[in-house]
PDB file of C-alpha atoms and ligand atoms in Angstrom:
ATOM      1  CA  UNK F   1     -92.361-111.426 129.651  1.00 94.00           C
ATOM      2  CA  UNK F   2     -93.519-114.622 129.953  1.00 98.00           C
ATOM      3  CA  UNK F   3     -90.812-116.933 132.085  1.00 98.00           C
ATOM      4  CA  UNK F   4     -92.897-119.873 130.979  1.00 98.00           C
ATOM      5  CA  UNK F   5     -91.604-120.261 127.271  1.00 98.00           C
ATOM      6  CA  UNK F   6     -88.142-120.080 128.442  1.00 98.00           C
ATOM      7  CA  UNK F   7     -88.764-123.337 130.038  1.00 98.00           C
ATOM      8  CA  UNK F   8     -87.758-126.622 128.443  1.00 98.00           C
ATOM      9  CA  UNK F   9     -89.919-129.661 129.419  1.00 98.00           C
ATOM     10  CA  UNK F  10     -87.581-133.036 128.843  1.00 97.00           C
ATOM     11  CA  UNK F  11     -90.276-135.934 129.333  1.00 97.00           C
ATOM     12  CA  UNK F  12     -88.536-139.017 130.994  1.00 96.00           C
ATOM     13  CA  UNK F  13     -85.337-137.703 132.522  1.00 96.00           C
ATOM     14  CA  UNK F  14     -83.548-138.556 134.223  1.00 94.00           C
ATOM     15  CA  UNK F  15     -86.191-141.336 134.845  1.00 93.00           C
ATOM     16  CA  UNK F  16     -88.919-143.080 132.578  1.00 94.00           C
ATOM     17  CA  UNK F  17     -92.241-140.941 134.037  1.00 91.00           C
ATOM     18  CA  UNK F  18     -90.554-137.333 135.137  1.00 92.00           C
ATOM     19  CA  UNK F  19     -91.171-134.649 133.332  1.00 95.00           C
ATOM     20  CA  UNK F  20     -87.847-132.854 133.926  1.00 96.00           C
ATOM     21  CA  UNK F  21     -88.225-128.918 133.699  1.00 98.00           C
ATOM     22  CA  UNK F  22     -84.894-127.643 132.463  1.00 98.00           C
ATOM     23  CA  UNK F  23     -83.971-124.464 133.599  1.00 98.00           C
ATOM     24  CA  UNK F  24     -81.037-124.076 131.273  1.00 98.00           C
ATOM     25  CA  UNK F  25     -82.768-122.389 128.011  1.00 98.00           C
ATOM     26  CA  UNK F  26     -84.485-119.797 130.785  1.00 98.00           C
ATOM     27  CA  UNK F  27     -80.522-119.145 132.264  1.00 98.00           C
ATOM     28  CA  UNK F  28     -78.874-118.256 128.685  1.00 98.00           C
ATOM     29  CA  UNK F  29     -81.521-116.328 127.872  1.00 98.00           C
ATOM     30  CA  UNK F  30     -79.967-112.603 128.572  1.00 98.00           C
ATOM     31  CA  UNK F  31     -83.216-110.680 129.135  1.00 98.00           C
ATOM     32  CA  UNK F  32     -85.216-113.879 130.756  1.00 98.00           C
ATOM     33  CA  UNK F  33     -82.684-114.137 133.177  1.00 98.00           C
ATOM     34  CA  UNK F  34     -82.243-110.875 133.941  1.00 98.00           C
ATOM     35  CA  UNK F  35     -86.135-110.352 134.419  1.00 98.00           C
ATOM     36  CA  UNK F  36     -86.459-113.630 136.716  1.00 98.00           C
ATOM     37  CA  UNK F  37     -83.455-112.275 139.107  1.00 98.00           C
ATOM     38  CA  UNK F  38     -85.652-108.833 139.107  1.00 98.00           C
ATOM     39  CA  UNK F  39     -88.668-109.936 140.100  1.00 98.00           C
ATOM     40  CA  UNK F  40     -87.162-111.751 143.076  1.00 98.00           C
ATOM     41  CA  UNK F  41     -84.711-108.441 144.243  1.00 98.00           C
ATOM     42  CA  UNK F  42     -87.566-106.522 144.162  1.00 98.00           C
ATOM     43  CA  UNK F  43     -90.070-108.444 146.458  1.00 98.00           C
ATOM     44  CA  UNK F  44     -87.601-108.943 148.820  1.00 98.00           C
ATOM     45  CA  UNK F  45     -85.635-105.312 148.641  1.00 98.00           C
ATOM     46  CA  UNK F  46     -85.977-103.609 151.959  1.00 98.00           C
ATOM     47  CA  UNK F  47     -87.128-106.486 154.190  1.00 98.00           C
ATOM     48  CA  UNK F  48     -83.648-107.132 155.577  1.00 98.00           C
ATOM     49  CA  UNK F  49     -82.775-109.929 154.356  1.00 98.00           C
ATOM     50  CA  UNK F  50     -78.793-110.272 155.442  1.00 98.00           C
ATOM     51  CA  UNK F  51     -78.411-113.840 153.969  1.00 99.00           C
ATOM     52  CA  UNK F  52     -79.622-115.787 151.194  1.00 99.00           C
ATOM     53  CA  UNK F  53     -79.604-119.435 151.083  1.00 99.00           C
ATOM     54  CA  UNK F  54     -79.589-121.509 148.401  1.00 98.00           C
ATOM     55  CA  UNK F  55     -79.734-125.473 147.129  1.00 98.00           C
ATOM     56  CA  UNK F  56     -76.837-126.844 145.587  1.00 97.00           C
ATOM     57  CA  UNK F  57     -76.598-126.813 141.671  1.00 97.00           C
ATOM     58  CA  UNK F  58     -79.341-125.200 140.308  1.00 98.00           C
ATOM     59  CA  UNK F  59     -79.978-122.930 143.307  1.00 98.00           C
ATOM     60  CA  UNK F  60     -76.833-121.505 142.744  1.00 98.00           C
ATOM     61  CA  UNK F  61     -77.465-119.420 139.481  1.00 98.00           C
ATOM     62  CA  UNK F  62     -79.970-117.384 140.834  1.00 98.00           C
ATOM     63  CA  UNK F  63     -78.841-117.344 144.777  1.00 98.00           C
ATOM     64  CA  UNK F  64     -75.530-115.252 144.109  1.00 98.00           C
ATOM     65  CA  UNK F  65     -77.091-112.415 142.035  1.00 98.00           C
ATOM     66  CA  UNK F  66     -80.028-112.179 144.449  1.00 98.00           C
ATOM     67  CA  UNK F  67     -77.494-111.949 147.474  1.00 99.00           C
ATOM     68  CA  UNK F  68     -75.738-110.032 145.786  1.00 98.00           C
ATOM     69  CA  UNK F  69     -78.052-107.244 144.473  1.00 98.00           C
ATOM     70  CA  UNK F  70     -80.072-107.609 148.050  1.00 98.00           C
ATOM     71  CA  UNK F  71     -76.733-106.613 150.013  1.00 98.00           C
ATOM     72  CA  UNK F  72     -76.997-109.655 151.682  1.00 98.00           C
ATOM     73  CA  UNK F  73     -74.493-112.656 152.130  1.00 99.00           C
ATOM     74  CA  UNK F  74     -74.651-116.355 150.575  1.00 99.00           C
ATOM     75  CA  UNK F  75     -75.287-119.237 152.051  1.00 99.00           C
ATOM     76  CA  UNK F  76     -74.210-122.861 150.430  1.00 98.00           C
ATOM     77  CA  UNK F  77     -76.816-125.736 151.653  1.00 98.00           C
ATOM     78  CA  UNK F  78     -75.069-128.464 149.526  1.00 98.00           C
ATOM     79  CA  UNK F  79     -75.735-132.172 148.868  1.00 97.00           C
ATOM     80  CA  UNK F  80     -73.781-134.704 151.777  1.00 97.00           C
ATOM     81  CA  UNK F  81     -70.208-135.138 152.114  1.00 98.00           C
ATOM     82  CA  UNK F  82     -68.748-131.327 149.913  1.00 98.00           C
ATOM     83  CA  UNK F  83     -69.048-129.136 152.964  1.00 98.00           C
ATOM     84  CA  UNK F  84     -65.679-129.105 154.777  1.00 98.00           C
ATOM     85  CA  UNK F  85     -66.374-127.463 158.264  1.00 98.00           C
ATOM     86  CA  UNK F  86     -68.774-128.187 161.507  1.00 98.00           C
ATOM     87  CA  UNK F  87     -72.198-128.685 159.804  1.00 98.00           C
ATOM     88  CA  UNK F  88     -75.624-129.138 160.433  1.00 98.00           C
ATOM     89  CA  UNK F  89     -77.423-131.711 158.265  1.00 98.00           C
ATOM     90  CA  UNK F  90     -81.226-132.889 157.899  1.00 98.00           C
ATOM     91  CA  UNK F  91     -82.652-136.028 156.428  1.00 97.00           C
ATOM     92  CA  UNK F  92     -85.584-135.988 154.262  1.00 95.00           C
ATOM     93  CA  UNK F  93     -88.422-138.332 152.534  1.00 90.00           C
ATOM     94  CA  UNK F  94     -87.923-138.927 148.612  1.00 84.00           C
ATOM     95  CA  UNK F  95     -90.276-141.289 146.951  1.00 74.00           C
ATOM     96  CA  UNK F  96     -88.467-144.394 147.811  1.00 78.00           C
ATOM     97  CA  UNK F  97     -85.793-143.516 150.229  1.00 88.00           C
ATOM     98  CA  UNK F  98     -84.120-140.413 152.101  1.00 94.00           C
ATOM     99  CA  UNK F  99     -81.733-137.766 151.221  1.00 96.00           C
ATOM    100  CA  UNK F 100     -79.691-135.224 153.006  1.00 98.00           C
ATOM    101  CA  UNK F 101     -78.274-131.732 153.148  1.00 98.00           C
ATOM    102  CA  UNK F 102     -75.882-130.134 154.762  1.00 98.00           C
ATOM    103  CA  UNK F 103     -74.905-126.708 155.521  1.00 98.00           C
ATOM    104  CA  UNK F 104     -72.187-125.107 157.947  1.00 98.00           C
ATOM    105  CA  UNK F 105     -73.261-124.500 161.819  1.00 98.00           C
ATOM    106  CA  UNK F 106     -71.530-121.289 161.302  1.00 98.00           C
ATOM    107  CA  UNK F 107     -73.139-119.818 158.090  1.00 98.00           C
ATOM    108  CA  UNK F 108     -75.744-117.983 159.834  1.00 98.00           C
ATOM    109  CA  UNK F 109     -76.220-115.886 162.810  1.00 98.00           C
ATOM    110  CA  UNK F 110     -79.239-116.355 165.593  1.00 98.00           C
ATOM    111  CA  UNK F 111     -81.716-113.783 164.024  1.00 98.00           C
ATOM    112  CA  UNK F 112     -80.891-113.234 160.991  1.00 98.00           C
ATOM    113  CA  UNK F 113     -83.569-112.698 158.367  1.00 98.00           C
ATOM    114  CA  UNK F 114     -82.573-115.378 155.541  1.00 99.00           C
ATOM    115  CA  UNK F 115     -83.855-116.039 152.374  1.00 99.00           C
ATOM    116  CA  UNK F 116     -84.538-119.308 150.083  1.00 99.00           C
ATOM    117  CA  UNK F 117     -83.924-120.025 147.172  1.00 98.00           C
ATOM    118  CA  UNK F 118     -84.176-123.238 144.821  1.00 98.00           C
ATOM    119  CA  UNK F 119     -85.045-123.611 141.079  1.00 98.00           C
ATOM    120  CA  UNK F 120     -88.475-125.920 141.372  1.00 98.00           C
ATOM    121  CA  UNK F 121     -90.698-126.648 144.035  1.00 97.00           C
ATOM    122  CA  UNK F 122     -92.294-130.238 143.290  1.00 95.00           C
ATOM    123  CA  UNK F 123     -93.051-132.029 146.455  1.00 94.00           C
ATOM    124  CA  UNK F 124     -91.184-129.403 148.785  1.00 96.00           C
ATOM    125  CA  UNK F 125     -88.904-132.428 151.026  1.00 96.00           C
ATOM    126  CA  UNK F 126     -85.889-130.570 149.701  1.00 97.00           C
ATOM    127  CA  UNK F 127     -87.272-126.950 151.009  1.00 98.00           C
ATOM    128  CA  UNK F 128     -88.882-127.675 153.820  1.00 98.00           C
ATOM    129  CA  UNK F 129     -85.413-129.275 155.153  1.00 98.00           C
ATOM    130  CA  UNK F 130     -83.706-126.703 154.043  1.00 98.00           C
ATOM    131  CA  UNK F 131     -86.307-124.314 156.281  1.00 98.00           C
ATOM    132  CA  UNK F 132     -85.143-126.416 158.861  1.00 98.00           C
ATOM    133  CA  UNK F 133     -81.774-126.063 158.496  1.00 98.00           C
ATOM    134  CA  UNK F 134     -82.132-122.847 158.803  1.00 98.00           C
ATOM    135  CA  UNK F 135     -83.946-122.317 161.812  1.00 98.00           C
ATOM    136  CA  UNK F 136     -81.374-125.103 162.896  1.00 98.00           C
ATOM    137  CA  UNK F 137     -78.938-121.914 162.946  1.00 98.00           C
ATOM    138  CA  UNK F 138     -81.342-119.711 164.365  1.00 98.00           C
ATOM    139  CA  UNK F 139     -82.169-118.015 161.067  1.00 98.00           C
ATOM    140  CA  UNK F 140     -85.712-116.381 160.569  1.00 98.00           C
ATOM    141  CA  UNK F 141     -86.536-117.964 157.087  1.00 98.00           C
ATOM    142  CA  UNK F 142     -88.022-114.152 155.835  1.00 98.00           C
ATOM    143  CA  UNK F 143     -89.434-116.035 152.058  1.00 98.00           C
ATOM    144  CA  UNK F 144     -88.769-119.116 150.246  1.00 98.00           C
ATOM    145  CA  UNK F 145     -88.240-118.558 146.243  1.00 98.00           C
ATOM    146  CA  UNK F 146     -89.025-120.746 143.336  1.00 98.00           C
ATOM    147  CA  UNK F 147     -88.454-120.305 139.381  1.00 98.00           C
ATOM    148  CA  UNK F 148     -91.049-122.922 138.914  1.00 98.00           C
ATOM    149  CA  UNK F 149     -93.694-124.549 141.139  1.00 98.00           C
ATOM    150  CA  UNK F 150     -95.262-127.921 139.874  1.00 97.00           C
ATOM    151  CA  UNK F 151     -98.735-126.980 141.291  1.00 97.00           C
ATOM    152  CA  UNK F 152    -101.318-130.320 141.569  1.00 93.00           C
ATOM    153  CA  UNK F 153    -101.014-133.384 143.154  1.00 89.00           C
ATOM    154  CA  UNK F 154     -97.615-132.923 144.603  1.00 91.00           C
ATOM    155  CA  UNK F 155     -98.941-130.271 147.470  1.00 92.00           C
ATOM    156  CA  UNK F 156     -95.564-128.962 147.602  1.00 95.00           C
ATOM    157  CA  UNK F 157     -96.788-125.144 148.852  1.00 96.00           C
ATOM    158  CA  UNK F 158     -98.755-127.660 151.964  1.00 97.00           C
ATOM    159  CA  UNK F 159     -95.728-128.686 152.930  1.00 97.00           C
ATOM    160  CA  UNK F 160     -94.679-125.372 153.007  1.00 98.00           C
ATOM    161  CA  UNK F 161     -97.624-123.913 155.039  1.00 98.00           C
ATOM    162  CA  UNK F 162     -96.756-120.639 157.233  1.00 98.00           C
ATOM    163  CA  UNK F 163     -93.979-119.893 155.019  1.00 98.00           C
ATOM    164  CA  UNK F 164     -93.990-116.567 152.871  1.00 98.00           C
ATOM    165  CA  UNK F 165     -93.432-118.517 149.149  1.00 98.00           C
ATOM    166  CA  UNK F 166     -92.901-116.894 146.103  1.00 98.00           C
ATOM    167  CA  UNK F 167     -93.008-118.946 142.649  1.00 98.00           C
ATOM    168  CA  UNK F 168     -92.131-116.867 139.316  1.00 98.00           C
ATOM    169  CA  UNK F 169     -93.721-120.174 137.138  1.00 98.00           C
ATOM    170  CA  UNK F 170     -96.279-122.638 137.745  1.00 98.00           C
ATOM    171  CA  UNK F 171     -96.775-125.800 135.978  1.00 98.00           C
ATOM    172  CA  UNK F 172     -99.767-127.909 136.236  1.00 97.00           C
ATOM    173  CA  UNK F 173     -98.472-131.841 137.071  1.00 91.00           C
ATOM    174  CA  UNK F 174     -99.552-133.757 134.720  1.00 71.00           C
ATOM    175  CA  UNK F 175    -100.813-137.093 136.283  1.00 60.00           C
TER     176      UNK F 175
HETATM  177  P1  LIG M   1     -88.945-131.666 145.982  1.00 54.45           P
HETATM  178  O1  LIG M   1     -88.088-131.903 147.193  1.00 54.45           O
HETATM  179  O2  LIG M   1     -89.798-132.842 145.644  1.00 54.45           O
HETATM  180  O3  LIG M   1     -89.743-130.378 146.091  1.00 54.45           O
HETATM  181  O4  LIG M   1     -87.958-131.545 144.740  1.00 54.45           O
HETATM  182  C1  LIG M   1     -87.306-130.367 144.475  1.00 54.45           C
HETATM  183  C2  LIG M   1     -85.896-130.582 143.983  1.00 54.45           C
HETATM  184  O5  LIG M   1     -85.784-131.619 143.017  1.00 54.45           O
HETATM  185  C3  LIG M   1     -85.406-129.312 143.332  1.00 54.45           C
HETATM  186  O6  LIG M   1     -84.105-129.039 143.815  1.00 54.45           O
HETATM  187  C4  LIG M   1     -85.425-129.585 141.832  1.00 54.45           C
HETATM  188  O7  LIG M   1     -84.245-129.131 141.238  1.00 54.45           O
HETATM  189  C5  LIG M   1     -85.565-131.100 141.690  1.00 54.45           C
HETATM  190  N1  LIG M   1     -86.736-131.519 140.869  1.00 54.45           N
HETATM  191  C6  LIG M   1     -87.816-132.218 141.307  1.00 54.45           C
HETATM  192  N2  LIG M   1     -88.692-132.453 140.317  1.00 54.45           N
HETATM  193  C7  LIG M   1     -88.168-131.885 139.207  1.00 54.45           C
HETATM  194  C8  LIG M   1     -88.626-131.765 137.830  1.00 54.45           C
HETATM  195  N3  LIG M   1     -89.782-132.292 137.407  1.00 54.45           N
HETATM  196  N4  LIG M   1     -87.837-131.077 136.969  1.00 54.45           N
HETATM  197  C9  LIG M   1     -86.669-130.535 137.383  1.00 54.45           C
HETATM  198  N5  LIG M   1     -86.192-130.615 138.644  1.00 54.45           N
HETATM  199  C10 LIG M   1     -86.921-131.291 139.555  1.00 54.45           C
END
């Protein structure tokens, strides 16, 4: 099946220039989503994985069924200020600017094999803190997961070097 047609490009959103991939039309789609949850529960079945993190909304969809159907537990890394307990946080570069997530000192054990998920991979800030985050806990970051990778001039998988990454999609930039 190809994962690409399910894929709804929005040009200018939620900013003039941004070509916003919308991951919605590939989520309803019964068979779409059930194929892009099986690809990723099969490459990572029987590398014990015991947690699987993922990035707050979008990360979310896939995250719980891939826990889920991997045996493992799930992990919340969520945009500053929703997480209630003790947390660990880490700043990142945007564009113009810095962002931040957090996730709980607590939600993973020293040595456990964890994987990552998040919907796109663009210039891989977001990931690579999240990595961080992990290994924050003590976590072995065992793969890092993508529905789509925007492949080009962002050098998102550089950023990303030494990491096992897996990308169901990719999508050429355009410039
Ligand atoms: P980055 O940190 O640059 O790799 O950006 C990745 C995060 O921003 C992901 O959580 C995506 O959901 C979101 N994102 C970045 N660019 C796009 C895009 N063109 N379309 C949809 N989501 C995007």
């Amino acid at each position: 099946m190809d994962l690409l047609k399910f894929i709804r490009n929005v040009p200018n959103f939620p900013i003039e220039g941004i070509q916003f991939k919308d991951i919605t039309t590939l989520a309803k789609h019964p068979a779409a989503f059930k194929e892009s949850n099986d690809i990723i529960i099969n490459h990572y079945r029987g590398r014990g994985i015991t947690k699987v993190a993922a990035i707050e909304a979008r990360g979310y969809i896939w995250g719980g069924v891939i826990a889920y159907h991997l045996g493992a537990g799930f992990v919340l890394i969520r945009k500053p200020g929703k997480l209630p307990a003790e947390l660990l946080s880490e700043e990142y570069q945007l564009e113009y600017g810095t962002d931040k997530i957090e996730m709980h000192v607590d939600a993973i054990e020293k040595g456990e094999k964890v994987l990552l998920f998040d919907d796109l991979l663009a210039t891989g800030g977001t990931a690579k803190a999240a990595c961080n985050l992990i290994e924050k806990a003590g976590g072995i970051v065992e793969g890092v997961v993508f529905v789509i990778e925007l492949t080009g001039s962002l050098h998102g998988k550089q950023k990303l070097e030494g990491y096992d990454v897996l990308s169901l999609v990719e999508i050429p930039v355009e410039e």
